[in-house]
Amino acid sequence: MDRLDNTVRPYAWGSTTAIPTLLGTEPTGEPQAEMWMGAHPGAPSRTGRGTLAEVVDADPEKELGAASVAKFGPRLPFLLKLLAAGAPLSLQVHPDLTQARAGYEDEQRRGVPLDAPHRNYKDANHKPELVCALTEFDGLCGFRAPAETADLLDGLGVASLKPYVDLLRAHPEDAALREVLTAILTADPEEMSRTVAETAAACDRLGGAYAPYAGIAHHYPGDPGVLAAMLLNHVRLQPGEALFLGAGIPHAYLDGLGVEIMANSDNVLRCGLTPKHVDVPELLRIVRFEAGDPGILRPEASPDGEEVYDTPIDEFRLSRHVLPDGSGVHDLTLPTPQILLCTAGTVHTGEHELAPGRSVFVPAGEKTEVSGSGTLFRATVLA
């Protein structure tokens, strides 16, 4: 079992206080957006045996287990994060596995450098993800019913929004959503900037259901992603609630601290709320134009006290143990690799005492017992 020393990524949208508060450290004044726990080459966790990537590479079957290696290859299939949003992240979607493989092979064949700003596919993997709120957590997830969005936009009283309102009231709904998003992302930049400014002012004046979009516009003035964001469901998670984001589902996180887990990939296609490259044709090919409820997940408790967040993929499995004082020793041994993350209280495992924000990597099959009083998240795979 290895204690992990993890990198905190200073992305501009990160909160300056949320991660330091959890860790019990002094804020630096700089944004601290994500703390990565895993073997991703971008920022692998460090252990007493080298980086976690080096540890896994040295003996994949010992560290990951034969079943995981057979199913996912000789690498840790997931990446676990603490995510602290102090401002909206870019509006984005992720490809499915077939799309990711084809896109990666195409860009490799065309010689697009991996670090090129216009590169869409950094690897050949999909990136389903799950975020579980540690604090109240705001986000956008999936398309709202077009008729509801039409009413929302119509209520702003902005004349330049009328063409979008009319399109959203047309049928079929999937075609209406596609036409509106295409129109927003391909509009004349100067005209769109004026429309966004008028929309933002109206949202700010009206508040209520419009307040989240006024906040987004404050961070991204004139960005067409502000209007694209208004097509989506606004979701407010309470601590312990979660969202699963599958392929093609447009989403963005707005504010709050959460535990995030994903397949080990960095493939993102952006829709807006970003100065980065937006590949509109490729984006429109990947987005699933389906309206529906975002589907807030709540954990399902098992007889041994483990609370599992059920998802339809195998690369990761996230669960939570809330350990009351005096609950004794709990056996968490598994034949698959694990990362254990404490988010509250004090949890003991092996020779390690885990305070909030501290984590360990447990090789497949290693005897794992935990005790103490606190909250422990467990990340593993279904192999």
XYZ file of C-alpha atoms in Angstrom, residues 37-356:
320
model
C -4.745 10.733 -8.035
C -3.603 8.056 -10.438
C -1.074 7.156 -13.099
C -2.069 9.592 -15.856
C 1.144 10.662 -17.667
C 0.133 14.327 -17.342
C 0.571 14.310 -13.553
C 1.112 10.840 -12.048
C 0.899 10.526 -8.268
C 4.213 10.041 -6.492
C 4.950 7.166 -4.107
C 7.951 5.945 -2.143
C 8.654 3.604 -5.086
C 8.593 6.266 -7.792
C 5.617 7.685 -9.660
C 2.508 5.516 -9.713
C 2.933 5.214 -13.486
C 6.446 3.793 -12.945
C 5.174 1.435 -10.235
C 2.461 0.060 -12.519
C 4.795 -0.199 -15.528
C 7.323 -2.214 -13.509
C 4.855 -5.043 -12.806
C 1.337 -4.472 -14.189
C -0.103 -7.853 -13.156
C 1.144 -7.537 -9.572
C -0.177 -3.991 -9.144
C -3.395 -4.197 -11.194
C -4.255 -7.892 -11.115
C -4.396 -10.284 -14.060
C -8.106 -9.676 -14.713
C -7.696 -5.897 -14.992
C -4.684 -6.228 -17.292
C -6.540 -8.706 -19.498
C -9.557 -6.404 -19.789
C -7.998 -2.922 -19.905
C -4.315 -3.442 -20.684
C -1.252 -2.780 -18.501
C -2.312 0.596 -17.134
C -4.534 1.920 -14.361
C -7.877 2.361 -16.176
C -9.152 5.330 -14.154
C -8.129 8.748 -12.873
C -9.487 10.039 -9.553
C -9.611 13.772 -8.782
C -10.654 16.357 -6.275
C -12.288 19.056 -8.411
C -12.813 22.574 -7.042
C -14.658 24.923 -9.400
C -14.598 28.618 -8.520
C -15.740 29.633 -12.022
C -17.454 27.762 -14.883
C -15.447 25.161 -16.775
C -15.679 25.005 -20.554
C -18.902 23.615 -22.006
C -17.838 20.254 -23.430
C -18.613 16.722 -24.618
C -16.591 13.509 -24.764
C -16.522 10.923 -27.579
C -17.483 7.275 -27.240
C -14.817 4.595 -27.628
C -15.375 4.036 -31.364
C -15.310 7.782 -32.081
C -12.181 8.287 -29.974
C -10.277 5.502 -31.740
C -11.268 6.736 -35.193
C -10.539 10.387 -34.353
C -7.163 9.586 -32.830
C -6.111 7.424 -35.778
C -7.219 10.125 -38.234
C -5.255 12.891 -36.519
C -2.209 10.634 -36.198
C -2.414 9.792 -39.895
C -2.651 13.507 -40.757
C 0.350 14.277 -38.576
C -1.433 16.634 -36.156
C 0.981 17.109 -33.211
C -0.360 15.802 -29.885
C 0.212 19.215 -28.290
C -1.352 21.212 -31.150
C -4.044 23.605 -29.852
C -6.456 22.405 -32.562
C -5.961 18.717 -31.767
C -9.223 17.038 -30.660
C -8.076 13.528 -29.743
C -5.098 13.203 -27.390
C -5.573 9.431 -27.056
C -7.720 6.575 -28.379
C -9.886 6.173 -25.286
C -13.332 7.356 -24.252
C -13.851 9.546 -21.174
C -17.026 8.732 -19.270
C -16.935 10.473 -15.891
C -18.734 10.738 -12.566
C -18.682 13.690 -10.171
C -19.854 13.361 -6.568
C -20.509 16.544 -4.584
C -18.651 17.196 -1.329
C -20.258 20.637 -1.020
C -23.287 22.110 -2.754
C -22.255 21.755 -6.402
C -23.683 23.523 -9.479
C -23.444 22.201 -13.001
C -25.045 21.901 -16.420
C -25.884 18.451 -17.763
C -27.697 17.394 -20.931
C -30.292 19.217 -23.008
C -33.426 20.601 -21.395
C -36.684 19.925 -23.267
C -36.621 22.362 -26.222
C -40.079 23.779 -25.470
C -38.956 24.626 -21.916
C -35.827 26.341 -23.225
C -37.959 28.265 -25.734
C -40.076 29.577 -22.862
C -36.935 30.460 -20.875
C -35.419 32.437 -23.773
C -38.729 34.055 -24.692
C -39.087 35.332 -21.134
C -35.947 37.435 -21.506
C -37.572 39.804 -23.988
C -34.458 39.942 -26.203
C -35.526 40.403 -29.842
C -32.437 38.733 -31.340
C -33.291 35.500 -29.510
C -36.602 35.065 -31.362
C -35.155 32.959 -34.216
C -33.790 30.486 -31.645
C -37.121 30.454 -29.808
C -38.953 29.645 -33.057
C -36.503 26.852 -33.923
C -36.839 25.310 -30.467
C -40.601 25.104 -30.861
C -40.263 23.168 -34.110
C -40.311 19.369 -34.413
C -38.703 16.876 -34.201
C -36.917 17.909 -31.020
C -33.516 16.430 -31.884
C -33.420 18.368 -35.163
C -34.483 21.545 -33.351
C -31.655 21.202 -30.835
C -29.118 20.526 -33.597
C -30.254 23.553 -35.623
C -30.156 25.910 -32.652
C -26.725 24.815 -31.415
C -25.371 25.028 -34.977
C -26.843 28.512 -35.414
C -25.348 29.703 -32.105
C -21.858 28.389 -32.846
C -21.739 29.638 -36.451
C -23.316 33.083 -35.959
C -21.485 36.296 -36.862
C -19.171 36.964 -33.876
C -20.087 40.656 -33.537
C -23.820 39.989 -33.714
C -23.478 37.107 -31.254
C -21.501 39.271 -28.842
C -24.304 41.857 -28.831
C -26.957 39.161 -28.335
C -25.019 37.637 -25.450
C -24.589 41.060 -23.829
C -28.341 41.780 -24.036
C -29.125 38.267 -22.795
C -26.724 38.610 -19.862
C -28.212 41.946 -18.836
C -31.737 40.476 -18.916
C -30.651 37.389 -16.935
C -29.007 39.622 -14.345
C -32.134 41.777 -14.057
C -34.586 38.882 -13.772
C -32.575 36.548 -11.515
C -34.261 33.338 -10.331
C -33.903 30.603 -12.973
C -31.799 33.023 -15.026
C -29.234 33.685 -12.284
C -26.834 30.815 -13.187
C -26.557 32.102 -16.763
C -25.928 35.668 -15.580
C -23.031 34.274 -13.556
C -21.675 32.374 -16.572
C -21.883 35.511 -18.735
C -20.005 37.476 -16.075
C -17.047 35.103 -16.481
C -17.332 34.793 -20.297
C -18.722 38.071 -21.704
C -19.755 37.814 -25.338
C -19.045 34.060 -25.545
C -21.613 32.110 -27.642
C -21.276 29.372 -25.040
C -23.502 31.502 -22.790
C -26.442 30.841 -25.117
C -25.400 27.211 -25.613
C -25.416 26.833 -21.821
C -29.041 27.987 -21.725
C -30.014 24.914 -23.753
C -28.915 22.662 -20.867
C -30.380 21.513 -17.582
C -29.090 23.421 -14.587
C -28.384 21.001 -11.712
C -27.579 21.708 -8.062
C -26.166 18.688 -6.252
C -26.257 18.332 -2.498
C -23.307 16.645 -0.727
C -23.289 12.939 -1.545
C -25.269 13.324 -4.788
C -23.577 12.654 -8.130
C -23.832 13.028 -11.902
C -22.703 10.514 -14.512
C -21.615 12.018 -17.850
C -21.633 9.549 -20.730
C -20.450 10.039 -24.298
C -21.959 12.916 -26.259
C -23.659 14.587 -23.282
C -22.912 18.350 -23.195
C -21.996 19.502 -19.697
C -20.082 21.994 -17.590
C -19.301 22.362 -13.913
C -20.002 25.813 -12.481
C -19.148 25.931 -8.792
C -18.362 23.626 -5.878
C -16.052 20.906 -4.572
C -16.429 17.287 -5.614
C -14.760 13.928 -6.104
C -14.467 13.139 -9.813
C -13.539 9.852 -11.448
C -13.134 9.109 -15.138
C -11.676 6.698 -17.625
C -8.007 7.439 -18.209
C -8.401 9.854 -21.145
C -7.999 13.515 -22.039
C -10.365 13.711 -25.026
C -12.529 16.853 -24.908
C -14.561 18.636 -27.596
C -15.533 22.130 -26.484
C -18.771 24.002 -27.188
C -17.842 27.355 -25.638
C -17.003 29.183 -22.394
C -13.351 28.909 -23.350
C -10.634 30.716 -25.310
C -9.513 27.299 -26.599
C -10.215 25.735 -29.990
C -13.843 24.874 -30.834
C -14.127 22.446 -33.762
C -17.774 23.000 -34.656
C -18.198 20.253 -37.326
C -16.550 17.591 -35.141
C -18.452 18.757 -32.079
C -21.801 18.496 -33.904
C -20.865 14.967 -35.000
C -20.196 13.867 -31.404
C -23.034 15.585 -29.494
C -26.099 13.493 -28.703
C -29.089 15.735 -29.413
C -31.395 14.157 -26.868
C -33.354 16.073 -24.237
C -33.960 14.527 -20.855
C -33.558 14.576 -17.113
C -29.894 14.789 -16.022
C -30.411 11.854 -13.649
C -28.998 12.734 -10.233
C -27.362 9.649 -8.683
C -27.580 8.747 -5.036
C -25.477 5.918 -3.635
C -26.944 2.462 -3.168
C -26.040 0.959 0.221
C -24.843 -2.648 0.460
C -25.150 -4.844 3.595
C -21.511 -4.173 4.571
C -22.068 -0.405 4.620
C -20.467 0.387 1.269
C -22.418 3.018 -0.699
C -21.966 2.476 -4.439
C -22.534 4.975 -7.262
C -23.859 2.736 -10.027
C -22.634 3.528 -13.564
C -22.889 1.611 -16.868
C -19.136 1.313 -17.541
C -16.345 -0.887 -16.179
C -13.235 1.323 -16.194
C -14.149 2.712 -12.804
C -16.347 2.044 -9.805
C -16.743 4.706 -7.132
C -18.098 4.000 -3.683
C -18.182 5.639 -0.275
C -17.786 4.386 3.279
C -19.052 6.597 6.093
C -17.364 5.214 9.196
C -18.993 6.138 12.498
C -16.829 6.342 15.596
C -16.363 2.931 17.152
C -17.553 0.982 14.101
C -14.519 -1.300 14.243
C -12.422 -2.684 11.411
C -13.782 -2.997 7.861
C -12.220 -5.349 5.304
C -11.960 -3.651 1.877
C -9.699 -6.227 0.206
C -10.360 -6.592 -3.539
C -8.740 -8.519 -6.426
C -8.545 -5.212 -8.349
C -6.428 -2.061 -7.784
C -7.819 0.615 -5.481
C -7.285 4.229 -4.562
C -8.681 5.199 -1.154
C -9.350 8.894 -0.491
C -10.360 10.366 2.864
C -12.645 13.419 2.649
C -13.653 13.854 6.304
C -12.473 12.753 9.748
C -9.524 10.388 10.214
C -9.277 6.928 8.655
C -6.597 4.330 9.425
C -5.473 1.742 6.879
C -2.357 -0.351 7.227
C 0.395 1.905 8.567
C -1.271 5.009 7.158
C -3.445 7.591 8.889
C -5.524 9.451 6.345
C -6.713 12.983 7.033
C -9.031 14.810 4.595
